[in-house]
PDB file of C-alpha atoms and ligand atoms in Angstrom:
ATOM      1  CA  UNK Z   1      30.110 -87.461 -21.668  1.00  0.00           C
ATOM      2  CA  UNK Z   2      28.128 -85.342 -19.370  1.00  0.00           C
ATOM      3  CA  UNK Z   3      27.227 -81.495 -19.234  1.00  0.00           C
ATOM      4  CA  UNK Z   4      30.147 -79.310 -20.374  1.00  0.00           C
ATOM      5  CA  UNK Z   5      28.633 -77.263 -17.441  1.00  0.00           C
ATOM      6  CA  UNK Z   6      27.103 -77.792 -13.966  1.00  0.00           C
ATOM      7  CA  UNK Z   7      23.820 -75.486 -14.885  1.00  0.00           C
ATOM      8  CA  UNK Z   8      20.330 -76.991 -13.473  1.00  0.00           C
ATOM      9  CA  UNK Z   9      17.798 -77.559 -16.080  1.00  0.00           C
ATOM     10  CA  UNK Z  10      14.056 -77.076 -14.930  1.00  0.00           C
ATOM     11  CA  UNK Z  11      12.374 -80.508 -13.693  1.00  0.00           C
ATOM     12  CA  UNK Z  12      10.879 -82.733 -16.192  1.00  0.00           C
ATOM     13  CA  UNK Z  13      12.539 -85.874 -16.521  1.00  0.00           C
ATOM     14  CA  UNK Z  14      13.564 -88.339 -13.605  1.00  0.00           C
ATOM     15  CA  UNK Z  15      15.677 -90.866 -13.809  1.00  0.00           C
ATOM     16  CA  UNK Z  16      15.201 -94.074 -11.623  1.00  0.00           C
ATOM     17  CA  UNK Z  17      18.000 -96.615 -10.370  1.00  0.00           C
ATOM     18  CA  UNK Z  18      16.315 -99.531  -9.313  1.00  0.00           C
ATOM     19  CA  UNK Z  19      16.620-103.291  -8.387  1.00  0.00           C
ATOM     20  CA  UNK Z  20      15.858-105.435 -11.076  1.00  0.00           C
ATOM     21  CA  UNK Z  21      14.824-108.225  -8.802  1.00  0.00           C
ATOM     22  CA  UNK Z  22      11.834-109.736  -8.402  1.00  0.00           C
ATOM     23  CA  UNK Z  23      12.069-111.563  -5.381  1.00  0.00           C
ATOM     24  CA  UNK Z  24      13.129-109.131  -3.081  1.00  0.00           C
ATOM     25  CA  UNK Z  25      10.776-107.973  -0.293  1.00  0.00           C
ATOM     26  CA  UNK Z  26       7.343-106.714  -1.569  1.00  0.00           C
ATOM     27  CA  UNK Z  27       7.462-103.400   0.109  1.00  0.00           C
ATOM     28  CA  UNK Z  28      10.222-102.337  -2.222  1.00  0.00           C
ATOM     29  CA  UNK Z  29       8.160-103.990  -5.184  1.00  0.00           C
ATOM     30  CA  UNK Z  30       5.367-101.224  -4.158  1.00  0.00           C
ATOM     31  CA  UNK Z  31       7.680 -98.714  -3.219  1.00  0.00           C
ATOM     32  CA  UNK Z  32       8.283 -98.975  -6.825  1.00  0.00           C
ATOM     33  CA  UNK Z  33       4.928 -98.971  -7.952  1.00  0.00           C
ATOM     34  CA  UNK Z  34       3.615 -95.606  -5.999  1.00  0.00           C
ATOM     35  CA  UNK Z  35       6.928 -93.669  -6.925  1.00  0.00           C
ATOM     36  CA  UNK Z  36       6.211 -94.605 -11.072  1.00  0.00           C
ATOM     37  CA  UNK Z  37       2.601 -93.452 -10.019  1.00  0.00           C
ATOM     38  CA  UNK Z  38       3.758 -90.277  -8.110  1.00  0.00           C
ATOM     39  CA  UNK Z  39       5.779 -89.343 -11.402  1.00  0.00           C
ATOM     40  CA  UNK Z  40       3.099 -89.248 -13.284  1.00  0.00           C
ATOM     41  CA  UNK Z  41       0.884 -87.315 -10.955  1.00  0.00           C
ATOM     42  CA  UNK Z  42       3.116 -84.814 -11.174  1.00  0.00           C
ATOM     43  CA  UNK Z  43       3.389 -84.565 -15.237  1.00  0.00           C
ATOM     44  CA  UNK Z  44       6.999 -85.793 -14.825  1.00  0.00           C
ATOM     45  CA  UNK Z  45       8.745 -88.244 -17.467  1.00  0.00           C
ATOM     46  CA  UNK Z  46      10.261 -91.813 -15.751  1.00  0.00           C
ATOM     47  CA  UNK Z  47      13.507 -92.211 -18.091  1.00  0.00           C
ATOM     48  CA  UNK Z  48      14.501 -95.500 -16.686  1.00  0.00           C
ATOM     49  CA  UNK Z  49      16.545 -99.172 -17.943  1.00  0.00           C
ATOM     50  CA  UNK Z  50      13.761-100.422 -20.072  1.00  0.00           C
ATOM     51  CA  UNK Z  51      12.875-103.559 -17.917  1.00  0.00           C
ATOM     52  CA  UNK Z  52       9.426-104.917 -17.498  1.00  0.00           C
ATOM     53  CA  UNK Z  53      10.233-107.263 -14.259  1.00  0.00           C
ATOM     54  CA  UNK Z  54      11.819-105.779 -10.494  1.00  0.00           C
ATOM     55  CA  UNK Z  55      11.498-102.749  -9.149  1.00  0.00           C
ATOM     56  CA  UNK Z  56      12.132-101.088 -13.074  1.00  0.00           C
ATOM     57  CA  UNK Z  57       9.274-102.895 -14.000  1.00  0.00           C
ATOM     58  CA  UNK Z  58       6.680-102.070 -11.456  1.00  0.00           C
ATOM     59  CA  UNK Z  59       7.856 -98.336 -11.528  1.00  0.00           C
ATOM     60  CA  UNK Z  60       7.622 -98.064 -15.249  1.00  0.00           C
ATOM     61  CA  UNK Z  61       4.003-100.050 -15.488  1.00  0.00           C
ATOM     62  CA  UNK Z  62       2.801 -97.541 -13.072  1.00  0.00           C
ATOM     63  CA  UNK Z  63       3.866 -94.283 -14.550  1.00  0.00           C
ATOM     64  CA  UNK Z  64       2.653 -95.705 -18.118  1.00  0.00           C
ATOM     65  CA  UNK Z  65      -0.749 -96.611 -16.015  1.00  0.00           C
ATOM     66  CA  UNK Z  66      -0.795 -93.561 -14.103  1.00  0.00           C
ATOM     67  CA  UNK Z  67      -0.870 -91.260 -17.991  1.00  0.00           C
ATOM     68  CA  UNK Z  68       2.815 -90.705 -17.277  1.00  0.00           C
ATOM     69  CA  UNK Z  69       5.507 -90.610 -20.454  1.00  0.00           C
ATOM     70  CA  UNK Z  70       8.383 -92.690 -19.892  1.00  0.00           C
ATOM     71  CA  UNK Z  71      11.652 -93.494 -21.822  1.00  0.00           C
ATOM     72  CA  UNK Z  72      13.272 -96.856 -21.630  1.00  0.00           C
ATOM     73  CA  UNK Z  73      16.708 -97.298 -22.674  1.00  0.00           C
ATOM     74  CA  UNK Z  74      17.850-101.045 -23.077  1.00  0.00           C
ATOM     75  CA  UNK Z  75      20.844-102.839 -23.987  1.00  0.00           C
ATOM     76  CA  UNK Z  76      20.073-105.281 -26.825  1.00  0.00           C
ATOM     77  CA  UNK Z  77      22.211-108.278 -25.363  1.00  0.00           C
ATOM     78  CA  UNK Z  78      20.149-107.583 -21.825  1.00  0.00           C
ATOM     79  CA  UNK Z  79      16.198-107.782 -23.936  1.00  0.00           C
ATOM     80  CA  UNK Z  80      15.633-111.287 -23.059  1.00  0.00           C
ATOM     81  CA  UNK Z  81      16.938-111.518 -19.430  1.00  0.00           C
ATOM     82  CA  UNK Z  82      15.271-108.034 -18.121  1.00  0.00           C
ATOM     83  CA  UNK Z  83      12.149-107.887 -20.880  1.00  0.00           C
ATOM     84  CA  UNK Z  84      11.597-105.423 -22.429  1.00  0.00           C
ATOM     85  CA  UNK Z  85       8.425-103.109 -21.548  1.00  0.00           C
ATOM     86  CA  UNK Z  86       6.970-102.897 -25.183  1.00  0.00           C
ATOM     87  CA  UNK Z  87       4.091-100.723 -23.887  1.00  0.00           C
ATOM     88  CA  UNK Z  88       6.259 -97.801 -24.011  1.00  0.00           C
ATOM     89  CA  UNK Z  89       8.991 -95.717 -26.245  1.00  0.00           C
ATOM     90  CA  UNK Z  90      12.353 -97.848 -25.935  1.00  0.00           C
ATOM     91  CA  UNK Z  91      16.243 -96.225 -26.956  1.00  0.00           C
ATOM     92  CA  UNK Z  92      17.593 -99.596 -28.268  1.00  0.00           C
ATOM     93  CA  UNK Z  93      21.947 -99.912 -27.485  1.00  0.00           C
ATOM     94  CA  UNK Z  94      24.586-101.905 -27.370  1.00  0.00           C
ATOM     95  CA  UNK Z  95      26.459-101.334 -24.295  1.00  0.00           C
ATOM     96  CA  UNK Z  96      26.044-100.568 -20.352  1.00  0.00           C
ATOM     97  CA  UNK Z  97      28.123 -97.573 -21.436  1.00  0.00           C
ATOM     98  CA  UNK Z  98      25.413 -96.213 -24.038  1.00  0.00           C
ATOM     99  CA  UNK Z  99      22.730 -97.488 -21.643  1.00  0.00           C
ATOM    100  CA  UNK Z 100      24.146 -94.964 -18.888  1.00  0.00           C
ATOM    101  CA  UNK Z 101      24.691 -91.896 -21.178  1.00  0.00           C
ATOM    102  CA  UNK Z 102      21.481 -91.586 -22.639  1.00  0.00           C
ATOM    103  CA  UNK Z 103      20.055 -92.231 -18.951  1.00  0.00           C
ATOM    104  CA  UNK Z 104      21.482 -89.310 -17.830  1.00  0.00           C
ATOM    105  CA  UNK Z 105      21.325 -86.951 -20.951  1.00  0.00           C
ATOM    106  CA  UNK Z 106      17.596 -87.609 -20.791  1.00  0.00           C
ATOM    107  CA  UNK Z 107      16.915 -86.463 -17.029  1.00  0.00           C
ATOM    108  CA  UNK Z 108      17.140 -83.790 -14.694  1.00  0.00           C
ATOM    109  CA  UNK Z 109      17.425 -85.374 -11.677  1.00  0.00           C
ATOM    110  CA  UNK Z 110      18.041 -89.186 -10.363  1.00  0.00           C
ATOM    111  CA  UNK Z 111      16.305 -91.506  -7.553  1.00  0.00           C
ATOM    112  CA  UNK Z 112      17.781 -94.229  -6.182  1.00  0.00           C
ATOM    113  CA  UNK Z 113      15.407 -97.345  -5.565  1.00  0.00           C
ATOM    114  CA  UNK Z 114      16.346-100.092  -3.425  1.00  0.00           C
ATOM    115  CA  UNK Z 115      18.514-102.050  -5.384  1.00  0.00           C
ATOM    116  CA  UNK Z 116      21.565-104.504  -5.797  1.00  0.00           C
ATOM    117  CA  UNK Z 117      24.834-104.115  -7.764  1.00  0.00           C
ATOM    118  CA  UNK Z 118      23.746-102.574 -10.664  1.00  0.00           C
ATOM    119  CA  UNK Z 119      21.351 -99.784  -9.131  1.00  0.00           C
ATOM    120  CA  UNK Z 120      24.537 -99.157  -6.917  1.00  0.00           C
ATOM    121  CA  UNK Z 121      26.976 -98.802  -9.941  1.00  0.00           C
ATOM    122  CA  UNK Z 122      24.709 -96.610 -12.158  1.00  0.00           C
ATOM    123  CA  UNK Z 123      23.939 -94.437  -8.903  1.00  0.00           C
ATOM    124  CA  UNK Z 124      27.928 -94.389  -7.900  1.00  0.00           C
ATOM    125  CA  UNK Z 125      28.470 -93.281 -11.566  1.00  0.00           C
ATOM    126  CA  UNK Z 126      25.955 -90.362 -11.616  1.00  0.00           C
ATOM    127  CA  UNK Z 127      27.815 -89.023  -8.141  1.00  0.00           C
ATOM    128  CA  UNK Z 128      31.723 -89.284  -9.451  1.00  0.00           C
ATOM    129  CA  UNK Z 129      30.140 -87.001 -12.325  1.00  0.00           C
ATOM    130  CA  UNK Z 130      29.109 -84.631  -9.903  1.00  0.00           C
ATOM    131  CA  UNK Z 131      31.803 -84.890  -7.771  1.00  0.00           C
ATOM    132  CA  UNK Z 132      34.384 -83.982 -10.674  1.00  0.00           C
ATOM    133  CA  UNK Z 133      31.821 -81.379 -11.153  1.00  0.00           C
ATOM    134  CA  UNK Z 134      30.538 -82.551 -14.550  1.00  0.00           C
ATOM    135  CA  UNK Z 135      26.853 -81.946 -13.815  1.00  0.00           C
ATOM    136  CA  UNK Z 136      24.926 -80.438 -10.797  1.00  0.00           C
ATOM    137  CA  UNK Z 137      21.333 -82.959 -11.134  1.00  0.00           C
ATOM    138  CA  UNK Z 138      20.097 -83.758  -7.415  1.00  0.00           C
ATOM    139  CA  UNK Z 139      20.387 -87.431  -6.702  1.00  0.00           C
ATOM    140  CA  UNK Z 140      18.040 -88.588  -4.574  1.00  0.00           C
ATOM    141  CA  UNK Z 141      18.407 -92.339  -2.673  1.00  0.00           C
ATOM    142  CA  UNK Z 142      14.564 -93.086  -1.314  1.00  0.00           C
ATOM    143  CA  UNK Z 143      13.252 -95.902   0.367  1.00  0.00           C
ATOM    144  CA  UNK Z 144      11.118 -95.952   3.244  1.00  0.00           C
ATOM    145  CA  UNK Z 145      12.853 -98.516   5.947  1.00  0.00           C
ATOM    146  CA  UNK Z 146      16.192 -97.441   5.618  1.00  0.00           C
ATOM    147  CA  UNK Z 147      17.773 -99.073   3.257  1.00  0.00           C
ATOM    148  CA  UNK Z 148      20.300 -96.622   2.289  1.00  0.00           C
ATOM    149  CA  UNK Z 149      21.684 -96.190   5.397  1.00  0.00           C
ATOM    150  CA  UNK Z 150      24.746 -97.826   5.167  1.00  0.00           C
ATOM    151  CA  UNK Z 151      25.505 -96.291   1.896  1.00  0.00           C
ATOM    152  CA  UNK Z 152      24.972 -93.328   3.722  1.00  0.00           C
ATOM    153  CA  UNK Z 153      27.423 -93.834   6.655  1.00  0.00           C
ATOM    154  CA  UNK Z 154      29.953 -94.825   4.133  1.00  0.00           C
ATOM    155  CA  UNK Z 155      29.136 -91.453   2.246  1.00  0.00           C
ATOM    156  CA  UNK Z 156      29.830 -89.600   5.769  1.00  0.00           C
ATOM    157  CA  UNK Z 157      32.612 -91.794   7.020  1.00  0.00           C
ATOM    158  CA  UNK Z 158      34.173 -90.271   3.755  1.00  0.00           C
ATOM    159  CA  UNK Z 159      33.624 -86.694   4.658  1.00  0.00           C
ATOM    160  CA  UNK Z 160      34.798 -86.930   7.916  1.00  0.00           C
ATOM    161  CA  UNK Z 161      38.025 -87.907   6.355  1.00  0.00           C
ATOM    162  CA  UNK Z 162      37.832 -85.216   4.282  1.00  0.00           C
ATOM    163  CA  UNK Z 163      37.786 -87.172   1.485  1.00  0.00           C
ATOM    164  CA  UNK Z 164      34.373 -86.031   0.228  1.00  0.00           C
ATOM    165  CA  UNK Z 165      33.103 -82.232   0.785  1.00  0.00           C
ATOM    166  CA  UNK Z 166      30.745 -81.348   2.442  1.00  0.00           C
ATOM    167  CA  UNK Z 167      29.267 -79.270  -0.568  1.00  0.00           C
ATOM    168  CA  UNK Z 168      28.679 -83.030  -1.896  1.00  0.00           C
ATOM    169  CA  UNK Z 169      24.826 -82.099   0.017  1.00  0.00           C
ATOM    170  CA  UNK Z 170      23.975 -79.814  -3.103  1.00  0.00           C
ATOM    171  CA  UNK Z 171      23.285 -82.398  -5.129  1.00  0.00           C
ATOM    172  CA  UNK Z 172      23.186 -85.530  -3.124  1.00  0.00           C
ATOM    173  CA  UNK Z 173      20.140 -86.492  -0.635  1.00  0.00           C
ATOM    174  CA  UNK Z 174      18.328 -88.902   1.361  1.00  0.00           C
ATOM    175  CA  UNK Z 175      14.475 -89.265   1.562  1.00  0.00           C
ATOM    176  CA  UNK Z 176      12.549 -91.804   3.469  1.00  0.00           C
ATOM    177  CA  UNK Z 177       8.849 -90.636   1.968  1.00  0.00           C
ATOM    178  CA  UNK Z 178       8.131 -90.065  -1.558  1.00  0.00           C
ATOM    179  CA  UNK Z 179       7.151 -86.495  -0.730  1.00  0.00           C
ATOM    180  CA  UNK Z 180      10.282 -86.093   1.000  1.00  0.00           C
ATOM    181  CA  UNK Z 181      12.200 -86.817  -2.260  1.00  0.00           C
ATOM    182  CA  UNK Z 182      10.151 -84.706  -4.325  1.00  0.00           C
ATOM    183  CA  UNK Z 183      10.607 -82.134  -1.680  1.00  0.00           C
ATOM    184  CA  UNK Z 184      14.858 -82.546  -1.979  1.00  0.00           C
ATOM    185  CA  UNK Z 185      14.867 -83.000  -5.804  1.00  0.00           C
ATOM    186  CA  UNK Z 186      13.246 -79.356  -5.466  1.00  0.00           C
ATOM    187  CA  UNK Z 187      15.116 -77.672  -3.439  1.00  0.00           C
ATOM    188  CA  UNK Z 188      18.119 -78.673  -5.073  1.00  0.00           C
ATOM    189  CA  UNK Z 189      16.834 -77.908  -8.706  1.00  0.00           C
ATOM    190  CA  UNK Z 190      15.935 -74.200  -7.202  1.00  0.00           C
ATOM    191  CA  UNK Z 191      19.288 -73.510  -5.431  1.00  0.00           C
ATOM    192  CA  UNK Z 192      22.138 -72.074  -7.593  1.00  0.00           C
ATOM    193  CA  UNK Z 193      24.527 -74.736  -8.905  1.00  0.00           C
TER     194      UNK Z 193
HETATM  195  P1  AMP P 201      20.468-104.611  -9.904  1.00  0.00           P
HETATM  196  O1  AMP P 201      20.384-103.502  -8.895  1.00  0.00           O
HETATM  197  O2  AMP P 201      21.752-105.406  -9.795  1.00  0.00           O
HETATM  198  O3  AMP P 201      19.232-105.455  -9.944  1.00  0.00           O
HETATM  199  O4  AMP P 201      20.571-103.896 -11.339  1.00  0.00           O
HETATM  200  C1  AMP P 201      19.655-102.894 -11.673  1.00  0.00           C
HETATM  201  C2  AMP P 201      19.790-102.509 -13.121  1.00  0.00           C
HETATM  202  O5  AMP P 201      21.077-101.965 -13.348  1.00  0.00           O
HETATM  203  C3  AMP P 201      19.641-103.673 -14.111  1.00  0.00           C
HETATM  204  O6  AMP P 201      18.757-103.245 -15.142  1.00  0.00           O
HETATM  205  C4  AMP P 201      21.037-103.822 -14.678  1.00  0.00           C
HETATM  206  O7  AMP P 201      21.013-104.250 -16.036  1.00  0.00           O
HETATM  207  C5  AMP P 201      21.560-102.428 -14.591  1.00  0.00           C
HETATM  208  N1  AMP P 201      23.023-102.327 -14.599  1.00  0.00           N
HETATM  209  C6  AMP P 201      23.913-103.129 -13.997  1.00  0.00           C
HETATM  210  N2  AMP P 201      25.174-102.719 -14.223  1.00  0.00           N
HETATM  211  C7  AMP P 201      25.076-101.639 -15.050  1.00  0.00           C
HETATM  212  C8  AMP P 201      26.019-100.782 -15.684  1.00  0.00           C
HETATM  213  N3  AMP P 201      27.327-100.950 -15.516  1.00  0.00           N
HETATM  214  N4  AMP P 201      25.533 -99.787 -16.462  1.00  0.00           N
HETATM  215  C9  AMP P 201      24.215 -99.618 -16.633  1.00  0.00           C
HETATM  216  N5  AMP P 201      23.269-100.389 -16.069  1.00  0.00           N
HETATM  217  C10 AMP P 201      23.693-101.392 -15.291  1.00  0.00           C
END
């Protein structure tokens, strides 16, 4: 499934987790929209779920806008429900499963949108893998009003029982400015894994 090593590649793919929602509050909508932007500012490829509508939708419309490559990867019984964005290459599957894998084979490094269920489970996913030490990509949860911060006292609540290491900080961060995320993916690509 993942790496059969926890080596860092060099940055040029990011994976976003996102909300596929489109009624949620319109600062996340354009939270999604600059960060798609941002990625392609910086020559990096989105790898993403394939959607044209949420938070997926606005991110991947403005990376594609912005010059930016990106890679969707959508399940075929999902193409109707979360549209597919045609504009741009597409990995066609059949499961969640599939969906997942080729998410992470194709990135070096993951940010966490605000998001519901799903964004949670593919995020949760990505961390097990590094906490069984399968892979050492940053994963990076942005959003700009504190979103994440419950998911991050639960996160701490399980260190302090010693149930989590602390060493879980190589790979896993919080950013509440899109600079501030590139800034962590960074700093964890460049440290020793
Ligand atoms: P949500 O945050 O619930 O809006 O979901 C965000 C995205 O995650 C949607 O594109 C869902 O199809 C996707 N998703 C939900 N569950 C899974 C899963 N188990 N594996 C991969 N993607 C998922």
């Amino acid at each position: 499934m993942a790496d059969s090593s926890p080596t860092r590649r060099p940055l040029r793919s990011v994976c976003v987790y996102c909300g596929s929602s489109e009624s949620t509050k319109p600062e996340y909508l354009d939270l999604a929209t600059r960060f798609g932007a941002a990625l392609a500012q910086r020559g990096l490829r989105l790898v993403y779920g394939g959607g044209a509508i949420g938070l997926m939708g606005r991110c991947a419309k403005a990376a594609h806008a912005g010059g930016g490559d990106v890679l969707g990867v959508m399940p075929r019984f999902l193409e109707r429900r979360e549209i597919v964005f045609d504009a741009v290459p597409h990995r066609m599957v059949d499961t969640m499963h599939e969906r997942k894998m080729i998410m992470f084979q194709e990135s070096d490094a993951f940010v966490v949108l605000p998001g519901g269920i799903g964004t949670l489970e593919e995020a949760v996913e990505t961390l097990s893998w590094a906490r069984l030490n399968l892979h050492a990509k940053p994963v990076v949860f942005l959003s700009e009003d504190d979103f994440w911060a419950p998911f991050f006292s639960l996160i701490q609540h399980t260190m302090e029982a010693n149930l989590t290491p602390p060493s879980f900080g190589d790979v896993l961060a919080y950013a509440r400015s899109i600079d501030a995320c590139f800034d962590a993916i960074q700093a964890r690509i460049a440290a020793p894994a």
